[in-house]
Coordinates of C-alpha atoms in Angstrom, one line a residue:
Chain A
M1 CA 164.8 65.2 98.1
K2 CA 164.0 68.3 96.0
I3 CA 164.2 71.5 98.0
A4 CA 163.3 75.0 96.9
V5 CA 164.9 77.9 98.9
L6 CA 163.3 81.3 98.6
V7 CA 165.9 84.0 98.9
K8 CA 165.5 87.8 98.9
Q9 CA 167.9 90.6 98.2
V10 CA 167.6 93.3 100.9
P11 CA 169.7 96.3 102.0
G12 CA 172.6 95.3 104.1
S13 CA 172.5 96.1 107.8
E14 CA 175.1 98.9 107.3
S15 CA 173.6 100.3 104.1
P16 CA 172.3 103.9 104.0
L17 CA 168.5 104.0 103.5
P18 CA 167.7 107.2 101.6
I19 CA 164.0 107.8 101.3
Q20 CA 162.5 108.7 97.9
S21 CA 161.1 112.3 97.8
D22 CA 157.5 111.1 97.4
Q23 CA 158.1 108.9 100.5
S24 CA 156.8 105.8 98.7
W25 CA 159.9 103.7 99.2
V26 CA 163.7 103.9 99.7
D27 CA 165.8 105.3 96.9
E28 CA 167.3 102.0 95.5
G29 CA 170.2 103.8 93.9
G30 CA 171.9 104.5 97.2
I31 CA 171.6 101.0 98.7
A32 CA 174.2 98.2 99.2
Y33 CA 172.3 94.9 98.8
V34 CA 173.0 91.5 100.4
M35 CA 171.2 88.2 100.8
N36 CA 168.5 88.4 103.5
E37 CA 170.1 87.0 106.7
S38 CA 167.6 84.2 107.6
D39 CA 167.4 83.2 103.9
N40 CA 171.2 82.5 104.0
Y41 CA 170.5 80.1 106.9
A42 CA 167.7 78.5 105.0
L43 CA 169.9 77.9 102.0
E44 CA 172.6 76.4 104.2
E45 CA 170.1 74.0 105.9
A46 CA 168.9 72.9 102.4
L47 CA 172.4 72.3 101.2
Q48 CA 173.3 70.2 104.3
I49 CA 170.1 68.1 103.9
K50 CA 171.1 67.4 100.3
E51 CA 174.7 66.5 101.3
Q52 CA 173.5 64.2 104.1
N53 CA 171.1 62.4 101.8
G54 CA 173.8 62.1 99.2
E55 CA 171.3 62.9 96.5
G56 CA 168.6 65.5 95.6
E57 CA 168.4 69.0 94.2
V58 CA 168.5 72.5 95.8
V59 CA 166.9 75.2 93.7
V60 CA 167.2 78.9 94.6
V61 CA 164.1 80.9 93.8
S62 CA 164.0 84.7 94.0
L63 CA 161.7 87.5 92.9
G64 CA 162.7 91.0 91.8
P65 CA 164.5 93.1 89.2
D66 CA 167.8 92.3 87.5
R67 CA 169.9 93.3 90.5
I68 CA 168.8 90.2 92.4
Q69 CA 170.8 88.0 90.1
K70 CA 173.7 88.8 92.4
V71 CA 172.1 86.8 95.3
I72 CA 171.0 84.1 92.9
R73 CA 174.6 83.7 91.8
E74 CA 175.7 83.7 95.4
G75 CA 173.3 80.8 96.1
L76 CA 174.5 78.9 93.1
A77 CA 178.2 79.5 94.1
K78 CA 177.4 78.1 97.5
G79 CA 176.1 74.9 96.0
A80 CA 172.5 75.2 94.8
D81 CA 172.0 73.2 91.6
R82 CA 169.9 75.7 89.6
A83 CA 167.8 78.8 90.0
I84 CA 164.5 80.4 89.1
H85 CA 164.3 84.2 88.8
I86 CA 160.8 85.6 88.8
K87 CA 161.6 88.8 87.1
T88 CA 159.8 92.1 88.0
D89 CA 160.5 95.6 87.0
T90 CA 160.4 97.0 90.5
A91 CA 161.2 95.6 93.9
G92 CA 157.8 93.9 93.7
S93 CA 154.7 94.2 95.9
V94 CA 155.0 94.5 99.6
D95 CA 151.8 92.4 100.0
P96 CA 152.8 88.9 100.9
L97 CA 149.6 87.5 99.4
V98 CA 150.8 88.7 96.0
T99 CA 154.4 87.6 96.3
A100 CA 153.5 84.2 97.8
S101 CA 151.0 83.6 95.0
Q102 CA 153.7 84.5 92.4
F103 CA 156.1 82.1 94.0
A104 CA 153.4 79.4 94.3
D105 CA 152.5 79.8 90.6
A106 CA 156.1 79.6 89.6
L107 CA 156.7 76.4 91.5
K108 CA 153.4 74.5 91.2
D109 CA 154.6 72.1 88.5
E110 CA 158.0 71.5 90.2
N111 CA 156.8 69.0 92.9
F112 CA 159.2 70.1 95.6
D113 CA 159.4 68.0 98.8
L114 CA 160.4 71.0 100.8
I115 CA 160.2 74.7 100.5
F116 CA 162.6 76.6 102.8
S117 CA 162.5 80.4 103.3
G118 CA 163.9 82.8 105.9
L119 CA 161.6 83.7 108.8
Q120 CA 161.2 87.2 107.6
S121 CA 162.9 89.8 105.3
D122 CA 165.1 92.4 106.9
D123 CA 163.5 95.1 104.7
V124 CA 159.7 95.2 105.0
G125 CA 159.5 92.2 107.4
M126 CA 156.0 90.9 106.7
G127 CA 157.2 87.4 107.7
Q128 CA 154.5 85.5 105.9
T129 CA 155.6 84.4 102.4
G130 CA 156.7 80.9 103.2
V131 CA 153.7 80.2 105.4
I132 CA 151.2 81.5 102.9
M133 CA 152.9 79.5 100.1
G134 CA 152.4 76.3 102.2
E135 CA 148.7 77.0 102.5
L136 CA 148.4 77.9 98.8
M137 CA 150.2 74.7 97.7
G138 CA 148.4 72.4 100.2
M139 CA 151.6 71.7 102.2
A140 CA 152.1 71.4 105.9
T141 CA 153.8 74.4 107.5
A142 CA 156.1 75.2 110.4
S143 CA 157.8 78.5 111.2
L144 CA 160.8 79.6 113.3
A145 CA 162.8 76.4 112.7
M146 CA 165.9 76.1 114.9
A147 CA 166.8 72.5 113.7
T148 CA 165.5 70.0 111.1
E149 CA 165.7 66.2 110.8
V150 CA 164.6 64.6 107.5
G151 CA 163.6 61.0 107.1
D152 CA 160.8 58.5 106.4
G153 CA 158.8 60.9 104.2
K154 CA 158.7 63.4 107.1
I155 CA 160.6 66.4 108.4
K156 CA 160.9 67.0 112.1
V157 CA 161.4 70.7 113.0
K158 CA 162.5 72.2 116.3
R159 CA 160.3 75.3 116.5
E160 CA 161.3 78.3 118.6
L161 CA 158.6 79.4 120.9
E162 CA 158.7 82.5 123.1
A163 CA 161.0 83.1 126.1
G164 CA 163.5 80.3 125.6
W165 CA 161.0 77.5 124.9
F166 CA 161.1 75.1 122.0
Q167 CA 158.9 72.3 120.5
W168 CA 159.6 69.5 118.1
V169 CA 156.9 69.2 115.4
S170 CA 156.8 66.4 112.8
L171 CA 155.3 67.2 109.4
S172 CA 154.5 65.0 106.5
L173 CA 156.1 66.0 103.1
P174 CA 155.7 68.2 101.1
A175 CA 156.1 71.0 103.7
S176 CA 157.0 74.7 103.7
I177 CA 159.3 75.6 106.6
T178 CA 160.5 79.1 107.6
I179 CA 164.0 79.1 109.1
Q180 CA 165.2 81.2 112.0
S181 CA 168.7 82.7 111.9
G182 CA 171.3 80.8 113.9
L183 CA 170.4 77.2 113.3
N184 CA 173.6 76.4 111.4
T185 CA 176.8 78.1 110.2
P186 CA 176.3 79.3 106.6
R187 CA 179.2 78.6 104.3
Y188 CA 181.1 81.0 102.1
P189 CA 181.3 80.2 98.4
S190 CA 184.5 78.6 97.3
L191 CA 186.5 79.8 94.3
K192 CA 185.5 76.5 92.6
G193 CA 181.9 77.2 93.5
I194 CA 182.0 80.7 92.1
M195 CA 183.5 79.4 88.8
G196 CA 181.0 76.6 88.6
A197 CA 178.0 78.9 89.3
K198 CA 178.6 80.5 85.9
K199 CA 177.6 77.3 84.1
K200 CA 174.5 76.7 86.2
E201 CA 171.0 77.3 84.8
I202 CA 168.9 80.4 85.8
T203 CA 165.4 80.1 84.5
V204 CA 163.9 83.6 84.1
I205 CA 160.1 83.7 84.2
E206 CA 157.4 86.4 84.3
P207 CA 155.4 86.8 87.5
S208 CA 151.7 86.0 87.6
G209 CA 149.4 88.9 88.3
G210 CA 147.5 89.8 91.5
D211 CA 146.1 92.8 93.2
A212 CA 147.8 94.1 96.3
K213 CA 145.5 94.1 99.3
Q214 CA 147.9 96.2 101.5
S215 CA 150.3 98.9 100.5
L216 CA 152.7 101.4 102.1
D217 CA 151.2 104.8 102.4
K218 CA 154.3 106.6 103.5
V219 CA 157.9 105.7 104.5
Y220 CA 159.6 107.9 107.1
V221 CA 162.3 108.2 109.8
P222 CA 160.8 107.6 113.2
Q223 CA 160.8 110.3 115.9
S224 CA 162.8 109.4 119.0
E225 CA 160.7 108.2 121.8
K226 CA 163.0 109.5 124.4
Q227 CA 165.2 112.5 125.0
T228 CA 168.7 110.9 124.7
V229 CA 171.6 112.7 126.4
M230 CA 174.5 112.4 123.9
I231 CA 177.9 112.1 125.5
E232 CA 180.4 113.8 123.2
G233 CA 184.0 114.7 122.9
S234 CA 187.3 112.7 122.5
V235 CA 187.3 109.1 123.6
D236 CA 189.0 110.1 126.9
Q237 CA 186.4 112.8 127.5
Q238 CA 183.5 110.4 126.6
V239 CA 184.9 107.8 129.1
E240 CA 185.3 110.5 131.8
K241 CA 181.7 111.8 131.3
L242 CA 180.3 108.2 131.2
V243 CA 181.9 107.4 134.6
D244 CA 180.5 110.7 135.9
T245 CA 177.0 109.9 134.6
M246 CA 177.1 106.4 136.1
R247 CA 178.2 107.9 139.4
N248 CA 176.0 111.0 139.7
D249 CA 173.0 110.5 137.5
I250 CA 172.4 106.8 137.3
K251 CA 174.0 106.3 140.7
V252 CA 175.3 102.8 140.2
L253 CA 178.9 103.3 141.2
Chain B
M1 CA 130.6 92.2 115.3
D2 CA 132.9 94.6 113.6
I3 CA 136.2 93.9 115.4
L4 CA 137.2 90.4 116.4
I5 CA 140.1 90.0 118.8
I6 CA 141.9 86.6 118.8
L7 CA 143.1 85.8 122.3
E8 CA 145.9 83.3 122.9
D9 CA 146.3 80.9 125.7
N10 CA 149.4 81.3 127.8
N11 CA 149.2 78.4 130.4
G12 CA 145.6 79.1 131.3
N13 CA 145.8 82.9 131.2
I14 CA 145.3 85.3 128.3
H15 CA 148.6 86.0 126.7
R16 CA 149.7 89.6 127.7
M17 CA 149.9 90.6 124.0
G18 CA 146.2 89.5 123.7
L19 CA 145.3 92.0 126.4
E20 CA 147.3 94.6 124.5
S21 CA 145.2 93.8 121.4
I22 CA 142.0 94.3 123.5
V23 CA 143.3 97.9 124.1
A24 CA 143.8 98.4 120.4
A25 CA 140.3 97.1 119.7
Q26 CA 138.8 99.3 122.3
Q27 CA 140.6 102.4 120.8
L28 CA 139.6 101.4 117.2
G29 CA 136.1 100.6 118.3
S30 CA 135.5 103.8 120.2
E31 CA 137.0 106.1 117.5
L32 CA 135.0 104.4 114.7
G33 CA 131.9 103.4 116.6
L34 CA 132.5 99.7 116.0
S35 CA 131.4 96.7 118.1
T36 CA 134.0 94.3 119.5
G37 CA 134.2 90.7 120.3
A38 CA 136.9 88.3 121.5
L39 CA 137.6 84.7 120.5
V40 CA 139.1 82.1 122.8
M41 CA 139.8 78.5 122.0
G42 CA 141.8 75.5 123.1
A43 CA 142.0 73.3 126.2
N44 CA 141.6 76.3 128.6
A45 CA 138.8 78.0 126.6
D46 CA 136.5 78.2 129.6
A47 CA 139.0 79.9 131.9
L48 CA 140.1 82.2 129.1
A49 CA 136.5 83.2 128.4
E50 CA 135.9 83.9 132.1
E51 CA 139.0 86.2 132.1
A52 CA 138.1 87.9 128.8
S53 CA 134.5 88.6 129.9
Q54 CA 135.9 91.0 132.5
Y55 CA 137.0 93.4 129.9
N56 CA 135.0 96.0 128.0
V57 CA 134.1 94.1 124.9
D58 CA 130.6 93.4 123.5
E59 CA 130.9 89.6 123.6
V60 CA 133.2 86.7 124.0
I61 CA 133.0 83.6 121.8
K62 CA 134.5 80.4 123.2
V63 CA 135.3 77.4 121.1
N64 CA 135.7 74.0 122.7
D65 CA 136.8 71.4 120.2
P66 CA 139.0 68.4 121.0
L67 CA 141.1 69.1 117.8
L68 CA 142.0 72.5 119.2
A69 CA 143.0 71.2 122.6
S70 CA 146.7 71.5 121.7
Y71 CA 148.0 74.0 119.2
S72 CA 148.5 73.1 115.5
A73 CA 148.8 75.6 112.6
D74 CA 146.4 73.4 110.6
G75 CA 143.7 73.4 113.3
Y76 CA 144.0 76.9 114.5
S77 CA 144.1 78.5 111.1
E78 CA 141.0 76.6 110.0
A79 CA 139.1 77.4 113.2
V80 CA 139.9 81.1 113.0
K81 CA 139.0 81.2 109.3
Q82 CA 135.6 79.6 110.1
I83 CA 134.8 81.9 112.9
I84 CA 135.7 84.9 110.7
E85 CA 133.4 83.6 108.0
Q86 CA 130.6 83.2 110.6
E87 CA 131.0 86.6 112.3
N88 CA 132.1 88.6 109.3
P89 CA 134.2 91.3 111.1
T90 CA 135.9 94.2 109.4
Y91 CA 139.0 93.9 111.5
V92 CA 140.6 90.8 113.1
L93 CA 143.2 91.8 115.7
F94 CA 146.0 89.7 117.1
G95 CA 149.1 90.1 119.3
H96 CA 152.1 89.5 117.1
T97 CA 153.2 86.4 119.1
Y98 CA 155.3 83.5 117.8
Q99 CA 152.1 81.4 117.5
V100 CA 150.3 84.1 115.5
R101 CA 153.3 84.3 113.1
D102 CA 153.0 80.5 112.7
Y103 CA 149.3 80.2 111.7
A104 CA 147.7 83.7 111.0
P105 CA 149.3 84.0 107.5
R106 CA 147.5 80.8 106.6
V107 CA 144.2 82.4 107.7
S108 CA 145.1 85.3 105.4
A109 CA 145.7 82.8 102.5
K110 CA 142.5 80.8 103.1
L111 CA 140.5 84.0 103.0
M112 CA 142.7 85.9 100.5
K113 CA 142.5 88.9 102.8
P114 CA 145.5 90.9 103.9
F115 CA 147.4 90.4 107.1
L116 CA 149.0 93.7 108.3
V117 CA 151.7 92.5 110.8
D118 CA 153.7 93.7 113.7
N119 CA 152.2 97.2 113.9
V120 CA 153.3 99.7 116.6
A121 CA 150.4 102.1 116.3
L122 CA 147.1 102.8 114.7
S123 CA 145.4 106.0 113.7
T124 CA 141.9 106.8 112.5
E125 CA 142.5 110.5 111.7
G126 CA 139.9 111.8 109.2
G127 CA 138.2 108.4 109.2
K128 CA 141.2 106.9 107.4
V129 CA 142.5 103.8 109.2
V130 CA 146.3 103.7 109.1
F131 CA 148.6 101.2 110.8
T132 CA 152.2 101.9 111.5
K133 CA 154.9 99.3 111.1
Q134 CA 158.7 99.3 111.6
M135 CA 160.8 98.3 108.6
F136 CA 164.6 97.8 108.0
N137 CA 165.2 96.6 111.6
A138 CA 163.3 99.6 113.0
K139 CA 165.5 102.2 111.1
L140 CA 162.4 103.4 109.2
F141 CA 158.7 103.4 109.8
S142 CA 155.9 102.9 107.3
D143 CA 152.2 103.7 107.4
V144 CA 150.4 100.7 105.9
I145 CA 146.9 100.7 104.6
P146 CA 144.6 97.8 103.7
S147 CA 142.6 97.9 100.5
G148 CA 139.6 96.1 99.0
E149 CA 136.8 94.7 101.2
G150 CA 137.6 93.4 104.7
P151 CA 138.1 91.5 106.8
Y152 CA 141.6 92.9 107.5
L153 CA 143.8 90.9 109.7
V154 CA 146.1 93.1 111.9
S155 CA 148.7 92.2 114.5
F156 CA 150.4 94.4 117.0
Q157 CA 154.0 94.3 118.3
S158 CA 154.6 93.6 121.9
A159 CA 154.0 96.7 124.1
A160 CA 152.5 98.7 121.2
F161 CA 149.6 99.2 123.7
S162 CA 149.8 98.8 127.5
A163 CA 147.7 96.0 128.9
D164 CA 147.2 98.2 132.0
N165 CA 144.9 100.4 129.8
A166 CA 142.5 97.6 129.0
A167 CA 139.1 99.0 130.1
S168 CA 137.1 96.5 132.3
G169 CA 133.5 95.5 131.8
S170 CA 131.3 92.5 131.8
A171 CA 130.9 90.8 128.5
S172 CA 128.5 88.0 127.7
V173 CA 130.0 84.6 126.7
R174 CA 128.6 82.4 124.0
E175 CA 129.7 79.0 122.6
G176 CA 131.0 79.1 119.0
S177 CA 131.4 76.0 116.9
V178 CA 133.7 75.0 114.1
N179 CA 133.8 72.0 111.8
L180 CA 137.1 70.3 112.0
D181 CA 138.3 66.9 110.9
A182 CA 141.3 65.0 112.2
S183 CA 142.6 64.5 108.7
M184 CA 143.1 68.3 108.4
I185 CA 145.9 68.2 110.9
K186 CA 149.1 67.2 109.2
T187 CA 151.5 67.8 112.0
E188 CA 152.4 66.0 115.3
S189 CA 153.7 68.1 118.1
E190 CA 155.8 67.0 121.1
E191 CA 155.8 68.7 124.5
P192 CA 157.4 72.1 124.6
F193 CA 160.7 72.2 126.5
Q194 CA 163.3 74.7 127.8
E195 CA 166.9 74.5 127.0
E196 CA 169.4 74.4 129.9
A197 CA 169.6 78.0 131.1
G198 CA 173.2 77.5 132.2
G199 CA 172.7 79.3 135.5
V200 CA 172.5 82.8 134.0
D201 CA 169.5 84.7 135.5
L202 CA 169.5 88.1 134.0
T203 CA 166.0 88.9 135.1
S204 CA 167.1 89.8 138.6
A205 CA 170.3 91.6 137.7
D206 CA 170.7 95.2 138.7
L207 CA 173.4 96.0 136.2
I208 CA 173.8 94.4 132.8
V209 CA 176.5 94.8 130.2
S210 CA 175.2 93.6 126.9
V211 CA 177.1 92.9 123.7
G212 CA 175.9 93.0 120.1
R213 CA 177.3 92.4 116.7
G214 CA 179.3 95.6 116.9
I215 CA 181.8 93.9 119.2
G216 CA 183.2 92.6 115.9
K217 CA 184.5 89.1 116.7
E218 CA 184.6 86.4 119.4
E219 CA 188.1 87.4 120.5
N220 CA 186.7 90.8 121.6
I221 CA 184.1 89.3 124.0
P222 CA 186.6 89.4 127.0
L223 CA 186.6 93.2 126.7
A224 CA 182.9 93.2 127.6
Q225 CA 183.5 90.5 130.3
E226 CA 186.1 92.6 131.9
L227 CA 183.9 95.7 131.9
A228 CA 181.1 93.6 133.4
K229 CA 183.4 92.4 136.1
A230 CA 184.6 96.0 136.9
L231 CA 181.0 97.1 137.2
G232 CA 179.8 94.0 139.1
A233 CA 177.3 93.5 136.2
E234 CA 175.9 90.4 134.5
L235 CA 176.9 89.8 130.9
A236 CA 174.2 89.6 128.3
S237 CA 174.0 89.7 124.5
S238 CA 171.7 90.3 121.5
R239 CA 170.8 87.4 119.2
P240 CA 173.5 87.8 116.5
V241 CA 176.2 87.2 119.1
V242 CA 174.5 83.9 120.2
D243 CA 173.9 82.9 116.6
A244 CA 177.6 83.4 115.8
G245 CA 178.5 81.2 118.8
W246 CA 180.4 83.9 120.7
L247 CA 178.2 83.5 123.8
P248 CA 175.8 80.7 124.9
S249 CA 172.1 81.3 124.4
A250 CA 171.6 81.6 128.2
H251 CA 172.9 85.2 127.8
Q252 CA 170.4 86.2 125.2
V253 CA 168.1 89.1 125.9
G254 CA 165.0 89.7 123.6
S255 CA 161.9 88.1 122.4
S256 CA 163.4 84.6 122.1
G257 CA 165.6 85.1 125.2
Q258 CA 165.2 86.7 128.6
S259 CA 163.3 89.9 129.4
V260 CA 165.2 92.2 131.8
S261 CA 164.7 95.5 133.6
P262 CA 167.9 96.4 135.4
K263 CA 168.9 99.7 136.9
M264 CA 171.4 100.2 134.1
Y265 CA 171.6 98.4 130.8
L266 CA 174.8 99.2 129.0
A267 CA 174.4 98.2 125.3
L268 CA 177.7 97.7 123.5
G269 CA 177.5 97.7 119.7
I270 CA 173.9 96.7 119.7
S271 CA 171.9 98.1 116.8
G272 CA 168.5 97.9 118.6
A273 CA 166.5 95.5 116.4
I274 CA 163.0 95.2 117.8
Q275 CA 163.5 91.5 118.8
H276 CA 166.2 92.7 121.2
V277 CA 164.5 95.9 122.3
V278 CA 161.3 94.1 123.5
G279 CA 163.4 92.3 126.1
M280 CA 165.2 95.3 127.6
K281 CA 163.2 98.5 127.0
G282 CA 161.9 98.3 130.6
S283 CA 165.4 99.0 131.9
K284 CA 165.6 102.1 134.2
N285 CA 168.6 103.6 132.4
I286 CA 169.7 102.5 129.0
V287 CA 173.3 103.5 128.0
A288 CA 174.2 102.8 124.4
I289 CA 177.6 102.8 122.8
N290 CA 177.5 102.4 119.0
K291 CA 179.6 103.7 116.1
D292 CA 176.5 104.3 114.0
P293 CA 174.7 107.5 115.1
E294 CA 171.6 106.3 113.2
A295 CA 171.4 103.0 115.1
P296 CA 167.8 102.5 116.4
I297 CA 169.2 101.8 119.9
F298 CA 169.6 105.6 120.3
E299 CA 165.9 106.0 119.9
I300 CA 165.3 104.3 123.3
A301 CA 168.6 105.1 125.0
D302 CA 168.7 107.5 128.0
Y303 CA 172.4 108.1 127.4
G304 CA 174.2 107.7 124.1
V305 CA 177.8 107.5 123.0
V306 CA 178.7 107.5 119.4
G307 CA 182.0 105.8 119.1
D308 CA 183.9 102.6 118.6
V309 CA 183.2 100.1 121.5
L310 CA 186.7 98.6 121.0
E311 CA 188.3 101.9 121.8
I312 CA 185.9 103.0 124.5
V313 CA 185.3 99.8 126.5
P314 CA 188.9 99.1 127.5
K315 CA 189.4 102.7 128.7
L316 CA 186.1 102.6 130.6
T317 CA 187.1 99.4 132.3
E318 CA 190.4 100.9 133.3
A319 CA 188.7 104.1 134.6
L320 CA 186.3 101.9 136.7
Q321 CA 189.0 99.7 138.2

């Protein structure tokens, strides 16, 4: 079983997000980056499938500038066998048709049985790359996976539907699956894993071209939809005012 | 037609987000002078066509094909692609449902046309069509523009438009046809099912105390439980808390959990990611406590407290007892 896992480096949930003066993107200098949350779950799922099968290969694939080698190393330290870095000068295009084509071109001769990716990135959040790749590579696709079972040349995926509903879908291999957060417990890299990662191979390749068919016109901080009453003061004052608000304004006490 | 709306089947009725995309199409159509049409397909196509024809769109296309009777990404993406090629619209509008996320990117790839997803607004100011999308878990917005020749695929977030504003009318219905082959469908689907709800019905609760990642760790969950008890409230949570295993999924509020509208929704350490907000923004009073003054939850809160939930919650419980 040969599994590719697409991982993306994105700003952490606590990171500041300064906007560039021309409003074209965030100012990358001020950002603390992490591995995209659902990609971390996708990686864990791939590692578990390999471990259960007792054989196979997990390859981390990422696209972006040099800074993304941090998440590539993290993937290798957790147990991926090798990595492919599609190297760009900038953060890359926001158009998933472009990025998915670049991933598909990079992987077309690898003959992966499975391509796993996170459901969507926590930065732009287009949520399409893994699904588009499946189409471009002639694979079956399923999104929002909450569990997987691999066997007999197939993968069974428990798909999350809306409002607490689920559905099992069986796909023939090869298949591209997008993974929902929460389906497993991602591991932390061990010290041995971190040391071992240094010897693992990272193949750096150039991206293929492609014209973006959508772009960001302007990035900005949203205006508040509501007038929010802020309750200020010391902790004790805040608590006192909160009780007062619940009693006299919301009238629930 | 210029604008094609793809309507989704929700147990024999048009999915609410489909009705919301009709409103988007009506706005875009009237501002730009474009014609509108709606597509329905699947086992309930006849009933959906009847329902769609009661809205102010120029026409409704219904596709009855045995291979579309149940949903598959392979079948639905191919059918929508063929209808787009036949009708040649400039805009193809969807609700950003879980089903649309599953197959619409494949339509985009088949046509090599852009899919602008999960938008919260559209503007046609000065003849320039701009869609607005949330990024970075709703902390920033971005105006997104398509380029090149259409068609452009566009989806809208839940509640971006109000279904109540869909103008009624009487549209003609015609049969559409697609050319599908059973060999195209590479997946087999089982019946949808619901997981055991565990007896937590949040939908009828008057008061809800809800915990997010900001509660820090599983050992802190009792702090929220005690506050809920002191208020006589139900305990709910955002997705990360369920993902971490701190509370069972029956407590989850949001797009993949329950939708609630209590008299008071007290959000403890919840950042306000859109997947959560769609499940609780109908609450009459939203009170948010969060240490990050920039947290998006404050955008929709009626009352906000910037502070550490671990400090405030025990004192609040004590004051209420």
